[in-house]
């Protein structure tokens, strides 16, 4: 880096590295089972007649359709450039650079820490317990030291959902001191554990949602923040004037009409069937131990030969995600549920890997 760039860049950025997203780590490959994307791609028509105009900040149809879908009022819904922008907005709006802290519960989704770090916000951690439930006592010990508590449920990458009693205990504990943010990116795979019904009674609760997973629109970059109207109003002070591009708004509105939701539900059912098949097959492999649960569209497993297996799959264009650097996830790999063909291809490659291992012993 040139001296000038080093001198000008914000001091707290010096030690940071760009986020190793699934797409930055690998660009080639034919089977992308590393980013929990949907294997389905749905068709949408676009009307270009308004492309000469700036889009609405909060497109009415998108907000209307999403609030109908979750059963909330429009004032409780904010649409953002992916749930990731929701995370960042919360950090920018409710934390003060160089002063505030957020609380995270690893192993979990990486963007909470990244958003905090890039804004010079401190990170406190209360790791999940051995069964991946919340360490309530530890969480409670941060009562007056954090502004945001991030909880992911179903959790990426463990696939476990947090029990509602635990969530309520945390929400209530922080009611006068912090916002509790529940990331429900995978909630369509575990509907009965959804928390949107708690919003009415709990003004410090924030829920993050996305169209990137069950709705099969990761390329669209569209997510939602659900919260009390006063929180949404405050976030609107910080959000960009035109966060949602017009084509994005058109597609999101269609994905969220009754036909779009029906398609999503069918595709989720299909992925549930695929997940059960994949899980059953993996359980039969002696060297593979399933870890966590299957409440989302991926499976996490531990395997002693993690690196060799990963290298073998990646060299054949079959991309999966290494989670072994995360707290308590030594030797763990995560695979997203793909199409039936992809899953069968994956299983065949894993089987042949273990056959070769045995023959070289
Ligand atoms: C994929 C994912 C997101 C990101 O959603 P986008 O809407 O694509 O930004 C957020 N949280 C979790 C837990 C995820 O796995």
Tab-separated table of C-alpha atoms and ligand atoms in Angstrom:
chain	number	residue	atom	x	y	z
A	1	UNK	CA	0.000	0.000	0.000
A	2	UNK	CA	1.328	3.468	-0.805
A	3	UNK	CA	2.305	5.715	2.117
A	4	UNK	CA	-0.458	8.147	1.182
A	5	UNK	CA	-3.173	5.487	1.256
A	6	UNK	CA	-1.875	4.122	4.522
A	7	UNK	CA	-1.816	7.613	6.013
A	8	UNK	CA	-5.322	8.527	4.893
A	9	UNK	CA	-7.177	5.267	5.613
A	10	UNK	CA	-9.109	5.224	8.879
A	11	UNK	CA	-6.816	3.902	11.632
A	12	UNK	CA	-9.199	1.183	12.756
A	13	UNK	CA	-9.183	-0.356	9.259
A	14	UNK	CA	-5.453	-1.111	9.311
A	15	UNK	CA	-5.779	-4.697	10.536
A	16	UNK	CA	-8.975	-5.599	8.654
A	17	UNK	CA	-9.155	-7.870	5.624
A	18	UNK	CA	-11.969	-7.975	3.029
A	19	UNK	CA	-14.686	-10.479	4.028
A	20	UNK	CA	-14.011	-13.920	2.599
A	21	UNK	CA	-17.448	-14.403	1.106
A	22	UNK	CA	-18.160	-17.683	-0.636
A	23	UNK	CA	-17.997	-15.858	-3.957
A	24	UNK	CA	-14.669	-14.212	-3.237
A	25	UNK	CA	-13.029	-17.480	-2.169
A	26	UNK	CA	-13.927	-19.404	-5.317
A	27	UNK	CA	-15.120	-18.127	-8.661
A	28	UNK	CA	-14.959	-21.241	-10.869
A	29	UNK	CA	-16.677	-24.534	-10.191
A	30	UNK	CA	-19.920	-25.986	-11.462
A	31	UNK	CA	-21.701	-26.932	-8.259
A	32	UNK	CA	-22.047	-24.058	-5.829
A	33	UNK	CA	-22.980	-25.594	-2.529
A	34	UNK	CA	-21.013	-23.084	-0.485
A	35	UNK	CA	-23.244	-20.029	0.022
A	36	UNK	CA	-26.637	-21.499	0.995
A	37	UNK	CA	-28.139	-20.225	-2.239
A	38	UNK	CA	-31.200	-21.851	-3.739
A	39	UNK	CA	-30.637	-24.236	-6.663
A	40	UNK	CA	-33.832	-22.873	-8.262
A	41	UNK	CA	-33.900	-19.870	-10.545
A	42	UNK	CA	-37.272	-18.322	-11.241
A	43	UNK	CA	-38.278	-16.125	-14.203
A	44	UNK	CA	-39.410	-12.506	-13.883
A	45	UNK	CA	-40.576	-9.928	-16.425
A	46	UNK	CA	-39.375	-6.369	-16.024
A	47	UNK	CA	-41.047	-3.151	-17.138
A	48	UNK	CA	-38.340	-0.702	-18.211
A	49	UNK	CA	-40.667	2.278	-18.726
A	50	UNK	CA	-39.633	3.924	-15.429
A	51	UNK	CA	-35.890	3.384	-15.605
A	52	UNK	CA	-35.272	7.083	-16.385
A	53	UNK	CA	-36.627	7.968	-12.898
A	54	UNK	CA	-35.062	7.492	-9.500
A	55	UNK	CA	-36.763	4.660	-7.622
A	56	UNK	CA	-38.765	5.065	-4.395
A	57	UNK	CA	-36.662	4.756	-1.237
A	58	UNK	CA	-39.124	2.224	0.152
A	59	UNK	CA	-41.134	0.858	-2.806
A	60	UNK	CA	-44.753	0.659	-1.716
A	61	UNK	CA	-45.618	-2.684	-3.304
A	62	UNK	CA	-42.573	-4.395	-1.876
A	63	UNK	CA	-43.301	-3.109	1.620
A	64	UNK	CA	-47.016	-3.868	1.227
A	65	UNK	CA	-46.453	-7.427	0.012
A	66	UNK	CA	-43.853	-8.172	2.673
A	67	UNK	CA	-45.968	-6.812	5.503
A	68	UNK	CA	-48.869	-8.986	4.291
A	69	UNK	CA	-46.531	-11.981	4.111
A	70	UNK	CA	-45.361	-11.557	7.733
A	71	UNK	CA	-48.613	-10.148	9.116
A	72	UNK	CA	-47.218	-6.779	10.256
A	73	UNK	CA	-48.036	-3.136	9.494
A	74	UNK	CA	-46.127	-1.373	6.733
A	75	UNK	CA	-44.580	0.966	9.351
A	76	UNK	CA	-42.845	-2.034	10.935
A	77	UNK	CA	-41.055	-3.054	7.726
A	78	UNK	CA	-37.893	-1.656	6.111
A	79	UNK	CA	-36.554	-2.983	2.800
A	80	UNK	CA	-32.761	-2.974	2.373
A	81	UNK	CA	-30.027	-4.057	-0.024
A	82	UNK	CA	-29.972	-7.564	1.452
A	83	UNK	CA	-30.162	-8.438	5.138
A	84	UNK	CA	-26.465	-7.510	5.209
A	85	UNK	CA	-27.389	-3.866	4.699
A	86	UNK	CA	-29.880	-4.237	7.557
A	87	UNK	CA	-27.063	-5.400	9.838
A	88	UNK	CA	-24.876	-2.496	8.786
A	89	UNK	CA	-27.667	0.067	9.204
A	90	UNK	CA	-28.346	-1.169	12.727
A	91	UNK	CA	-24.672	-0.808	13.609
A	92	UNK	CA	-24.415	2.666	12.062
A	93	UNK	CA	-27.666	3.849	13.623
A	94	UNK	CA	-27.503	2.406	17.117
A	95	UNK	CA	-23.777	2.331	17.881
A	96	UNK	CA	-21.251	5.138	18.293
A	97	UNK	CA	-17.865	4.653	16.647
A	98	UNK	CA	-15.066	4.120	19.162
A	99	UNK	CA	-17.520	3.844	22.072
A	100	UNK	CA	-20.254	1.219	21.687
A	101	UNK	CA	-20.142	-2.565	21.612
A	102	UNK	CA	-22.242	-5.284	20.034
A	103	UNK	CA	-22.696	-8.799	21.408
A	104	UNK	CA	-22.413	-11.864	19.169
A	105	UNK	CA	-22.846	-15.585	19.951
A	106	UNK	CA	-20.320	-17.606	17.934
A	107	UNK	CA	-20.162	-19.845	16.027
A	108	UNK	CA	-22.399	-17.675	13.867
A	109	UNK	CA	-22.781	-15.576	10.726
A	110	UNK	CA	-19.710	-13.444	10.066
A	111	UNK	CA	-21.238	-10.128	9.032
A	112	UNK	CA	-22.199	-8.923	12.530
A	113	UNK	CA	-18.539	-8.769	13.510
A	114	UNK	CA	-17.453	-7.357	10.137
A	115	UNK	CA	-19.998	-4.534	10.251
A	116	UNK	CA	-18.943	-3.710	13.818
A	117	UNK	CA	-15.227	-3.767	12.982
A	118	UNK	CA	-15.521	-1.589	9.896
A	119	UNK	CA	-17.325	1.044	11.975
A	120	UNK	CA	-14.891	0.827	14.885
A	121	UNK	CA	-17.449	-0.725	17.222
A	122	UNK	CA	-16.297	-3.171	19.895
A	123	UNK	CA	-17.309	-6.842	19.808
A	124	UNK	CA	-18.236	-8.820	22.932
A	125	UNK	CA	-18.829	-12.545	22.650
A	126	UNK	CA	-21.007	-15.040	24.507
A	127	UNK	CA	-20.265	-18.315	22.688
A	128	UNK	CA	-23.095	-20.790	22.221
A	129	UNK	CA	-23.069	-23.720	24.662
A	130	UNK	CA	-22.122	-27.232	23.603
A	131	UNK	CA	-25.648	-27.961	22.329
A	132	UNK	CA	-25.596	-24.584	20.497
A	133	UNK	CA	-28.193	-23.041	22.811
A	134	UNK	CA	-27.589	-19.547	24.222
A	135	UNK	CA	-25.363	-19.083	27.265
A	136	UNK	CA	-27.978	-16.960	29.017
A	137	UNK	CA	-25.916	-16.136	32.103
A	138	UNK	CA	-22.978	-14.979	30.031
A	139	UNK	CA	-25.243	-12.943	27.746
A	140	UNK	CA	-26.867	-11.296	30.760
A	141	UNK	CA	-23.468	-10.208	32.069
A	142	UNK	CA	-23.249	-7.685	29.190
A	143	UNK	CA	-26.357	-5.785	30.255
A	144	UNK	CA	-24.902	-2.300	30.325
A	145	UNK	CA	-22.027	-2.738	27.914
A	146	UNK	CA	-23.671	-3.483	24.552
A	147	UNK	CA	-26.104	-1.639	22.288
A	148	UNK	CA	-27.001	-4.533	19.989
A	149	UNK	CA	-27.295	-8.256	20.671
A	150	UNK	CA	-27.119	-10.371	17.493
A	151	UNK	CA	-28.749	-13.796	17.608
A	152	UNK	CA	-29.075	-15.916	14.492
A	153	UNK	CA	-31.965	-18.398	14.455
A	154	UNK	CA	-31.919	-20.750	12.610
A	155	UNK	CA	-28.207	-20.219	13.065
A	156	UNK	CA	-25.719	-20.219	10.214
A	157	UNK	CA	-23.623	-22.455	10.221
A	158	UNK	CA	-24.965	-24.789	12.951
A	159	UNK	CA	-28.503	-25.144	11.558
A	160	UNK	CA	-29.897	-24.945	15.096
A	161	UNK	CA	-32.818	-22.776	16.193
A	162	UNK	CA	-32.856	-20.933	19.485
A	163	UNK	CA	-35.648	-21.886	21.846
A	164	UNK	CA	-38.336	-19.173	22.177
A	165	UNK	CA	-38.038	-19.159	25.968
A	166	UNK	CA	-34.352	-18.336	25.703
A	167	UNK	CA	-35.026	-15.591	23.178
A	168	UNK	CA	-37.718	-14.053	25.361
A	169	UNK	CA	-35.443	-14.114	28.368
A	170	UNK	CA	-32.770	-12.210	26.447
A	171	UNK	CA	-35.219	-9.738	24.881
A	172	UNK	CA	-36.727	-8.967	28.277
A	173	UNK	CA	-33.361	-8.687	30.025
A	174	UNK	CA	-32.166	-6.020	27.586
A	175	UNK	CA	-35.478	-4.162	27.299
A	176	UNK	CA	-34.108	-0.888	28.689
A	177	UNK	CA	-30.541	-1.171	27.470
A	178	UNK	CA	-30.123	-2.797	24.028
A	179	UNK	CA	-31.845	-3.909	20.836
A	180	UNK	CA	-31.989	-7.676	20.380
A	181	UNK	CA	-31.578	-8.486	16.684
A	182	UNK	CA	-32.796	-11.913	15.591
A	183	UNK	CA	-31.492	-12.886	12.186
A	184	UNK	CA	-34.159	-15.041	10.550
A	185	UNK	CA	-32.503	-15.413	7.138
A	186	UNK	CA	-33.531	-19.109	7.107
A	187	UNK	CA	-36.901	-18.844	8.844
A	188	UNK	CA	-38.845	-20.302	5.892
A	189	UNK	CA	-37.139	-23.605	6.730
A	190	UNK	CA	-38.307	-23.467	10.356
A	191	UNK	CA	-41.518	-21.446	10.354
A	192	UNK	CA	-42.760	-22.532	13.743
A	193	UNK	CA	-39.833	-20.795	15.438
A	194	UNK	CA	-40.457	-17.390	13.829
A	195	UNK	CA	-40.439	-14.408	16.189
A	196	UNK	CA	-42.447	-11.799	14.278
A	197	UNK	CA	-45.372	-12.394	16.655
A	198	UNK	CA	-43.217	-11.043	19.505
A	199	UNK	CA	-42.767	-7.621	17.889
A	200	UNK	CA	-46.041	-6.279	19.192
A	201	UNK	CA	-45.063	-6.663	22.844
A	202	UNK	CA	-41.309	-6.130	22.665
A	203	UNK	CA	-40.112	-2.765	21.437
A	204	UNK	CA	-36.421	-3.643	21.606
A	205	UNK	CA	-36.798	-6.602	19.216
A	206	UNK	CA	-35.528	-6.379	15.628
A	207	UNK	CA	-35.877	-9.188	13.081
A	208	UNK	CA	-33.813	-9.549	9.903
A	209	UNK	CA	-35.174	-11.352	6.839
A	210	UNK	CA	-33.984	-11.882	3.281
A	211	UNK	CA	-35.062	-12.963	-0.200
A	212	UNK	CA	-31.635	-14.581	-0.706
A	213	UNK	CA	-32.332	-18.054	0.647
A	214	UNK	CA	-35.833	-19.621	0.462
A	215	UNK	CA	-36.984	-17.063	-2.147
A	216	UNK	CA	-34.055	-17.988	-4.406
A	217	UNK	CA	-33.007	-14.363	-5.046
A	218	UNK	CA	-29.477	-13.979	-3.649
A	219	UNK	CA	-28.517	-12.108	-6.827
A	220	UNK	CA	-31.244	-9.530	-6.257
A	221	UNK	CA	-29.814	-8.179	-2.979
A	222	UNK	CA	-33.044	-7.624	-1.105
A	223	UNK	CA	-33.703	-8.029	2.610
A	224	UNK	CA	-36.029	-6.763	5.309
A	225	UNK	CA	-35.761	-5.352	8.801
A	226	UNK	CA	-38.850	-5.843	10.976
A	227	UNK	CA	-39.222	-3.755	14.128
A	228	UNK	CA	-41.263	-1.208	16.003
A	229	UNK	CA	-42.135	1.831	13.847
A	230	UNK	CA	-39.866	4.061	15.964
A	231	UNK	CA	-36.850	1.870	15.130
A	232	UNK	CA	-37.732	1.804	11.415
A	233	UNK	CA	-38.084	5.630	11.434
A	234	UNK	CA	-34.624	5.982	12.976
A	235	UNK	CA	-33.057	3.612	10.439
A	236	UNK	CA	-34.625	5.695	7.658
A	237	UNK	CA	-32.455	8.626	8.764
A	238	UNK	CA	-29.365	6.634	7.875
A	239	UNK	CA	-30.348	4.537	4.843
A	240	UNK	CA	-29.261	5.725	1.386
A	241	UNK	CA	-31.865	7.756	-0.525
A	242	UNK	CA	-32.323	5.085	-3.231
A	243	UNK	CA	-31.212	1.755	-1.753
A	244	UNK	CA	-33.500	-0.438	-3.883
A	245	UNK	CA	-32.973	-0.272	-7.645
A	246	UNK	CA	-36.163	-0.160	-9.728
A	247	UNK	CA	-35.679	-3.619	-11.347
A	248	UNK	CA	-35.031	-5.047	-7.873
A	249	UNK	CA	-38.250	-3.515	-6.544
A	250	UNK	CA	-40.248	-4.936	-9.464
A	251	UNK	CA	-38.859	-8.431	-9.008
A	252	UNK	CA	-39.185	-8.384	-5.215
A	253	UNK	CA	-42.841	-7.308	-5.468
A	254	UNK	CA	-43.517	-10.257	-7.774
A	255	UNK	CA	-41.595	-12.748	-5.644
A	256	UNK	CA	-43.799	-11.661	-2.740
A	257	UNK	CA	-47.209	-11.830	-4.434
A	258	UNK	CA	-49.380	-14.871	-3.733
A	259	UNK	CA	-47.999	-16.779	-6.710
A	260	UNK	CA	-44.415	-16.000	-5.713
A	261	UNK	CA	-45.014	-17.185	-2.176
A	262	UNK	CA	-46.629	-20.369	-3.444
A	263	UNK	CA	-43.559	-21.043	-5.608
A	264	UNK	CA	-41.277	-20.394	-2.644
A	265	UNK	CA	-43.249	-22.792	-0.443
A	266	UNK	CA	-43.061	-25.550	-3.055
A	267	UNK	CA	-39.336	-25.050	-3.488
A	268	UNK	CA	-38.781	-25.138	0.274
A	269	UNK	CA	-40.708	-28.452	0.419
A	270	UNK	CA	-38.535	-29.812	-2.331
A	271	UNK	CA	-35.346	-28.747	-0.517
A	272	UNK	CA	-36.643	-30.339	2.707
A	273	UNK	CA	-36.999	-33.663	0.859
A	274	UNK	CA	-33.525	-33.305	-0.622
A	275	UNK	CA	-32.081	-32.404	2.763
A	276	UNK	CA	-33.535	-35.518	4.368
A	277	UNK	CA	-32.040	-37.709	1.616
A	278	UNK	CA	-28.641	-36.064	1.839
A	279	UNK	CA	-28.609	-36.271	5.616
A	280	UNK	CA	-29.500	-39.951	5.608
A	281	UNK	CA	-26.747	-40.741	3.118
A	282	UNK	CA	-24.124	-38.743	5.025
A	283	UNK	CA	-25.066	-40.442	8.301
A	284	UNK	CA	-24.069	-43.747	6.780
A	285	UNK	CA	-20.484	-42.663	6.239
A	286	UNK	CA	-18.437	-43.741	9.283
A	287	UNK	CA	-15.935	-40.858	8.995
A	288	UNK	CA	-18.640	-38.198	8.934
A	289	UNK	CA	-20.335	-36.896	12.063
A	290	UNK	CA	-23.281	-34.547	11.582
A	291	UNK	CA	-23.028	-31.428	13.752
A	292	UNK	CA	-25.813	-29.129	14.972
A	293	UNK	CA	-29.216	-29.494	13.330
A	294	UNK	CA	-30.937	-29.178	9.963
A	295	UNK	CA	-33.336	-26.241	10.491
A	296	UNK	CA	-32.036	-24.412	7.399
A	297	UNK	CA	-30.978	-25.250	3.820
A	298	UNK	CA	-27.559	-26.685	4.703
A	299	UNK	CA	-25.896	-29.486	6.614
A	300	UNK	CA	-22.844	-29.141	8.852
A	301	UNK	CA	-20.581	-32.078	9.533
A	302	UNK	CA	-17.256	-32.923	11.123
A	303	UNK	CA	-14.688	-35.072	9.428
A	304	UNK	CA	-11.071	-35.787	10.453
A	305	UNK	CA	-9.972	-35.680	6.820
A	306	UNK	CA	-11.626	-32.268	6.412
A	307	UNK	CA	-8.847	-30.645	4.394
A	308	UNK	CA	-8.290	-33.562	2.034
A	309	UNK	CA	-12.030	-33.923	1.440
A	310	UNK	CA	-12.444	-30.195	0.836
A	311	UNK	CA	-9.493	-30.113	-1.600
A	312	UNK	CA	-10.784	-33.187	-3.402
A	313	UNK	CA	-14.291	-31.736	-3.878
A	314	UNK	CA	-13.116	-28.256	-4.827
A	315	UNK	CA	-10.663	-29.628	-7.403
A	316	UNK	CA	-13.669	-31.275	-9.085
A	317	UNK	CA	-15.698	-28.058	-9.211
A	318	UNK	CA	-17.844	-28.999	-6.232
A	319	UNK	CA	-17.694	-26.005	-3.918
A	320	UNK	CA	-18.559	-26.340	-0.237
A	321	UNK	CA	-17.726	-24.119	2.748
A	322	UNK	CA	-15.006	-24.671	5.333
A	323	UNK	CA	-16.303	-23.658	8.785
A	324	UNK	CA	-13.410	-25.122	10.742
A	325	UNK	CA	-12.001	-21.755	11.819
A	326	UNK	CA	-15.136	-20.947	13.802
A	327	UNK	CA	-15.279	-21.392	17.543
A	328	UNK	CA	-16.125	-25.058	18.471
A	329	UNK	CA	-16.313	-26.127	14.840
A	330	UNK	CA	-12.922	-27.770	14.395
A	331	UNK	CA	-12.849	-29.944	11.219
A	332	UNK	CA	-16.350	-28.845	10.228
A	333	UNK	CA	-17.584	-28.396	6.658
A	334	UNK	CA	-20.928	-26.997	5.550
A	335	UNK	CA	-22.836	-28.030	2.436
A	336	UNK	CA	-25.826	-26.176	1.052
A	337	UNK	CA	-28.735	-28.258	-0.212
A	338	UNK	CA	-28.616	-28.191	-4.006
A	339	UNK	CA	-30.761	-29.770	-6.704
A	340	UNK	CA	-31.228	-33.538	-6.664
A	341	UNK	CA	-28.586	-33.925	-9.392
A	342	UNK	CA	-26.095	-31.782	-7.493
A	343	UNK	CA	-26.671	-33.608	-4.229
A	344	UNK	CA	-26.275	-36.988	-5.926
A	345	UNK	CA	-23.090	-35.774	-7.607
A	346	UNK	CA	-21.799	-34.578	-4.261
A	347	UNK	CA	-22.578	-37.886	-2.546
A	348	UNK	CA	-20.879	-39.845	-5.322
A	349	UNK	CA	-17.749	-37.716	-4.964
A	350	UNK	CA	-17.704	-38.033	-1.198
A	351	UNK	CA	-18.151	-41.816	-1.473
A	352	UNK	CA	-15.310	-42.126	-3.937
A	353	UNK	CA	-13.098	-39.965	-1.699
A	354	UNK	CA	-13.570	-42.340	1.234
A	355	UNK	CA	-13.067	-45.414	-0.980
A	356	UNK	CA	-9.710	-44.043	-2.094
A	357	UNK	CA	-8.788	-43.219	1.499
A	358	UNK	CA	-9.446	-46.813	2.494
A	359	UNK	CA	-7.493	-48.304	-0.363
A	360	UNK	CA	-4.420	-46.239	0.530
A	361	UNK	CA	-4.467	-47.333	4.181
B	1	LIG	C1	-27.150	-15.303	3.897
B	1	LIG	C2	-27.328	-14.653	5.224
B	1	LIG	C3	-27.595	-13.286	5.330
B	1	LIG	C4	-27.445	-12.365	4.163
B	1	LIG	O1	-28.578	-12.086	3.546
B	1	LIG	P1	-28.547	-11.074	2.293
B	1	LIG	O2	-29.958	-10.674	2.256
B	1	LIG	O3	-28.114	-11.890	1.122
B	1	LIG	O4	-27.614	-9.956	2.607
B	1	LIG	C5	-27.856	-12.760	6.579
B	1	LIG	N1	-27.818	-13.532	7.666
B	1	LIG	C6	-27.538	-14.839	7.594
B	1	LIG	C7	-27.501	-15.639	8.832
B	1	LIG	C8	-27.258	-15.438	6.375
B	1	LIG	O5	-26.899	-16.721	6.317
